[in-house]
Each structure stands twice: as C-alpha cells, then as structure tokens.
mmCIF file of C-alpha atoms in Angstrom:
data_model
loop_
_atom_site.group_PDB
_atom_site.id
_atom_site.type_symbol
_atom_site.label_atom_id
_atom_site.label_comp_id
_atom_site.label_asym_id
_atom_site.label_seq_id
_atom_site.Cartn_x
_atom_site.Cartn_y
_atom_site.Cartn_z
ATOM 1 C CA MET A 1 -0.171 0.007 -0.220
ATOM 2 C CA ASP A 2 1.668 3.687 -0.940
ATOM 3 C CA PHE A 3 0.469 6.509 1.073
ATOM 4 C CA PRO A 4 3.139 8.871 -0.050
ATOM 5 C CA GLU A 5 4.458 12.217 2.402
ATOM 6 C CA GLU A 6 3.329 14.365 -0.201
ATOM 7 C CA LEU A 7 -0.398 14.630 0.270
ATOM 8 C CA LYS A 8 -2.324 15.241 2.659
ATOM 9 C CA TYR A 9 -6.167 12.310 2.861
ATOM 10 C CA THR A 10 -9.555 12.212 3.781
ATOM 11 C CA GLU A 11 -10.962 10.342 6.834
ATOM 12 C CA GLU A 12 -12.446 9.187 3.095
ATOM 13 C CA HIS A 13 -9.892 7.363 1.481
ATOM 14 C CA GLU A 14 -9.543 10.814 -1.065
ATOM 15 C CA TRP A 15 -5.526 12.183 -1.682
ATOM 16 C CA VAL A 16 -5.090 15.763 -1.698
ATOM 17 C CA LEU A 17 -2.245 17.359 -3.214
ATOM 18 C CA VAL A 18 -1.922 20.911 -2.063
ATOM 19 C CA GLU A 19 -0.294 23.658 -4.741
ATOM 20 C CA ASP A 20 -0.575 27.337 -3.379
ATOM 21 C CA ASP A 21 -4.904 27.801 -4.210
ATOM 22 C CA VAL A 22 -5.548 24.989 -5.742
ATOM 23 C CA VAL A 23 -5.354 21.342 -4.743
ATOM 24 C CA SER A 24 -5.850 17.828 -6.786
ATOM 25 C CA VAL A 25 -8.089 15.239 -4.953
ATOM 26 C CA GLY A 26 -8.704 12.126 -6.574
ATOM 27 C CA ILE A 27 -8.985 8.723 -3.804
ATOM 28 C CA THR A 28 -6.163 6.468 -2.224
ATOM 29 C CA ASP A 29 -4.370 3.409 -3.195
ATOM 30 C CA PHE A 30 -6.430 2.197 -0.427
ATOM 31 C CA ALA A 31 -9.740 2.809 -1.100
ATOM 32 C CA GLN A 32 -9.300 1.561 -5.090
ATOM 33 C CA ASP A 33 -7.867 -1.541 -4.244
ATOM 34 C CA SER A 34 -10.926 -2.206 -1.712
ATOM 35 C CA LEU A 35 -12.903 -0.768 -4.506
ATOM 36 C CA GLY A 36 -11.905 -3.309 -6.902
ATOM 37 C CA ASP A 37 -11.608 -3.203 -10.936
ATOM 38 C CA ILE A 38 -13.680 0.365 -11.680
ATOM 39 C CA VAL A 39 -16.328 0.235 -14.185
ATOM 40 C CA PHE A 40 -17.188 4.128 -14.303
ATOM 41 C CA VAL A 41 -16.427 7.702 -12.164
ATOM 42 C CA GLU A 42 -19.082 10.509 -12.160
ATOM 43 C CA LEU A 43 -17.441 13.832 -12.077
ATOM 44 C CA PRO A 44 -17.877 17.156 -11.652
ATOM 45 C CA GLU A 45 -18.778 20.054 -14.863
ATOM 46 C CA VAL A 46 -15.841 22.810 -14.575
ATOM 47 C CA GLY A 47 -16.690 26.269 -12.708
ATOM 48 C CA ALA A 48 -18.848 23.705 -11.009
ATOM 49 C CA ARG A 49 -19.013 24.628 -6.372
ATOM 50 C CA VAL A 50 -18.408 22.045 -3.870
ATOM 51 C CA GLU A 51 -18.462 21.733 -0.237
ATOM 52 C CA ALA A 52 -16.071 20.873 2.159
ATOM 53 C CA GLY A 53 -17.623 16.748 3.381
ATOM 54 C CA LYS A 54 -19.758 17.107 0.715
ATOM 55 C CA ALA A 55 -19.869 14.052 -2.824
ATOM 56 C CA PHE A 56 -18.975 15.534 -5.894
ATOM 57 C CA GLY A 57 -19.182 12.808 -7.940
ATOM 58 C CA VAL A 58 -19.768 8.353 -8.159
ATOM 59 C CA VAL A 59 -16.722 5.691 -8.382
ATOM 60 C CA GLU A 60 -18.844 2.113 -9.053
ATOM 61 C CA SER A 61 -16.994 -0.884 -9.056
ATOM 62 C CA VAL A 62 -17.469 -4.405 -9.603
ATOM 63 C CA LYS A 63 -18.035 -4.602 -5.221
ATOM 64 C CA ALA A 64 -19.389 -1.213 -4.900
ATOM 65 C CA VAL A 65 -20.727 2.299 -5.624
ATOM 66 C CA SER A 66 -18.980 4.519 -3.620
ATOM 67 C CA ASP A 67 -19.690 9.101 -3.624
ATOM 68 C CA ILE A 68 -16.375 10.798 -3.693
ATOM 69 C CA TYR A 69 -16.871 13.803 -0.912
ATOM 70 C CA SER A 70 -14.983 17.270 -1.470
ATOM 71 C CA PRO A 71 -11.676 18.275 0.739
ATOM 72 C CA VAL A 72 -12.486 21.664 0.632
ATOM 73 C CA THR A 73 -15.210 24.099 -0.038
ATOM 74 C CA GLY A 74 -14.107 26.239 -4.119
ATOM 75 C CA GLU A 75 -14.851 25.747 -7.061
ATOM 76 C CA VAL A 76 -13.573 23.131 -9.883
ATOM 77 C CA VAL A 77 -11.011 24.734 -12.155
ATOM 78 C CA GLU A 78 -9.745 20.952 -13.674
ATOM 79 C CA VAL A 79 -11.604 17.403 -15.178
ATOM 80 C CA ASN A 80 -9.484 14.738 -15.222
ATOM 81 C CA GLU A 81 -11.675 14.425 -18.854
ATOM 82 C CA GLU A 82 -9.566 10.201 -19.046
ATOM 83 C CA LEU A 83 -11.485 9.253 -16.529
ATOM 84 C CA PRO A 84 -15.071 8.738 -17.517
ATOM 85 C CA ASP A 85 -12.906 6.463 -21.190
ATOM 86 C CA GLU A 86 -11.650 5.177 -19.063
ATOM 87 C CA PRO A 87 -11.725 5.232 -15.989
ATOM 88 C CA GLU A 88 -8.955 1.372 -14.968
ATOM 89 C CA VAL A 89 -6.882 4.405 -13.952
ATOM 90 C CA LEU A 90 -8.238 4.591 -10.657
ATOM 91 C CA ASN A 91 -6.540 1.327 -10.229
ATOM 92 C CA THR A 92 -3.156 1.664 -11.973
ATOM 93 C CA SER A 93 -2.596 5.025 -11.743
ATOM 94 C CA PRO A 94 -4.310 6.017 -8.187
ATOM 95 C CA TYR A 95 -2.063 9.048 -7.449
ATOM 96 C CA GLU A 96 -0.807 10.682 -11.163
ATOM 97 C CA ASP A 97 -3.157 9.297 -13.857
ATOM 98 C CA GLY A 98 -6.058 8.977 -11.291
ATOM 99 C CA TRP A 99 -6.136 12.547 -10.509
ATOM 100 C CA MET A 100 -10.011 13.433 -10.169
ATOM 101 C CA VAL A 101 -10.435 17.436 -10.351
ATOM 102 C CA LYS A 102 -8.740 20.363 -9.354
ATOM 103 C CA ILE A 103 -10.171 22.449 -6.935
ATOM 104 C CA ARG A 104 -9.857 26.332 -6.462
ATOM 105 C CA TYR A 105 -10.653 25.556 -2.256
ATOM 106 C CA SER A 106 -12.166 29.454 -1.080
ATOM 107 C CA GLU A 107 -11.690 28.080 2.717
ATOM 108 C CA PRO A 108 -7.302 27.705 3.700
ATOM 109 C CA GLU A 109 -8.463 26.974 7.003
ATOM 110 C CA GLU A 110 -10.030 23.454 5.311
ATOM 111 C CA LEU A 111 -6.511 21.971 4.929
ATOM 112 C CA ASP A 112 -5.958 21.514 8.439
ATOM 113 C CA GLU A 113 -8.773 18.854 9.253
ATOM 114 C CA LEU A 114 -6.572 17.194 6.493
ATOM 115 C CA LEU A 115 -4.929 14.225 7.372
ATOM 116 C CA ASP A 116 -0.949 13.744 6.853
ATOM 117 C CA ALA A 117 0.331 10.230 5.736
ATOM 118 C CA ALA A 118 0.898 8.869 9.074
ATOM 119 C CA ALA A 119 -1.922 9.330 10.528
ATOM 120 C CA TYR A 120 -3.829 8.520 7.512
ATOM 121 C CA ARG A 121 -1.439 4.919 7.710
ATOM 122 C CA GLU A 122 -2.310 5.106 11.119
ATOM 123 C CA LEU A 123 -6.195 5.059 9.687
ATOM 124 C CA ILE A 124 -5.168 2.703 7.609
ATOM 125 C CA GLU A 125 -4.074 0.290 10.178
ATOM 126 C CA GLU A 126 -7.133 0.654 13.032
ATOM 127 C CA GLU A 127 -9.947 -0.405 9.789
#
C-alpha cells in the first residue's frame, strides 16, 4: 500500500495535493484496492461549486458504488477528462494519472483538517 508523504488525506479515502490555491483530488491506493475493478466514474463540470465533506462524484466498481467527497470548499477548475473513458486508470495509477478534479479552494483553514501520511496510515491500520 502506497502513502505518498507529499499528499494530505481525508478519512473518506481521498488524497489531496496542495499547490498554491488549488488542490488536486483523487482516491487513495487503499480505496481503489478496496473497491476492486473500477468500471465507471462520474465527475462534476468545470465551474461547479463544491463543499467540504459533500459528495462531488461517484465511482462504481464491480463490488460497490461509492460517493467521492470534496476535501475543501471551492470551485472546480479542471476535471480529468480521461477518467470517464478509462476508469480503470484509478486502479493502475491512483496518485498520478488517476487524479479526478482540481479545486480552487476558498476556505484555506479546511486544509488543517486533512490527515498527513502517517495519520492516514494509522487510520487504515485501524480499519
């Protein structure tokens, strides 16, 4: 299981890469491994407003359908257009090619609520 140190994590198993006032968001290696083969991804439109803790998309696998939750409040500024056509990328490259959306956050204090790699690893070990 991979937990890149440069990322932040949510308790709902999303990863977050903070770059200036924009965050990239995807699902973690643990999440994709738990879901199994991913067959469908639904993402928001560019310009959509998202709210921390609220669902912004859906991932469907052979095992389950799961909502994807926004780690921050803000505006979607970019969407990974490849994922709807190639959802299996979430299984093969969850931290690189499998990024889902980029969000310009409006409430920077929400970043303080995210977990670092060590805390996320500990969370996984408890599950």
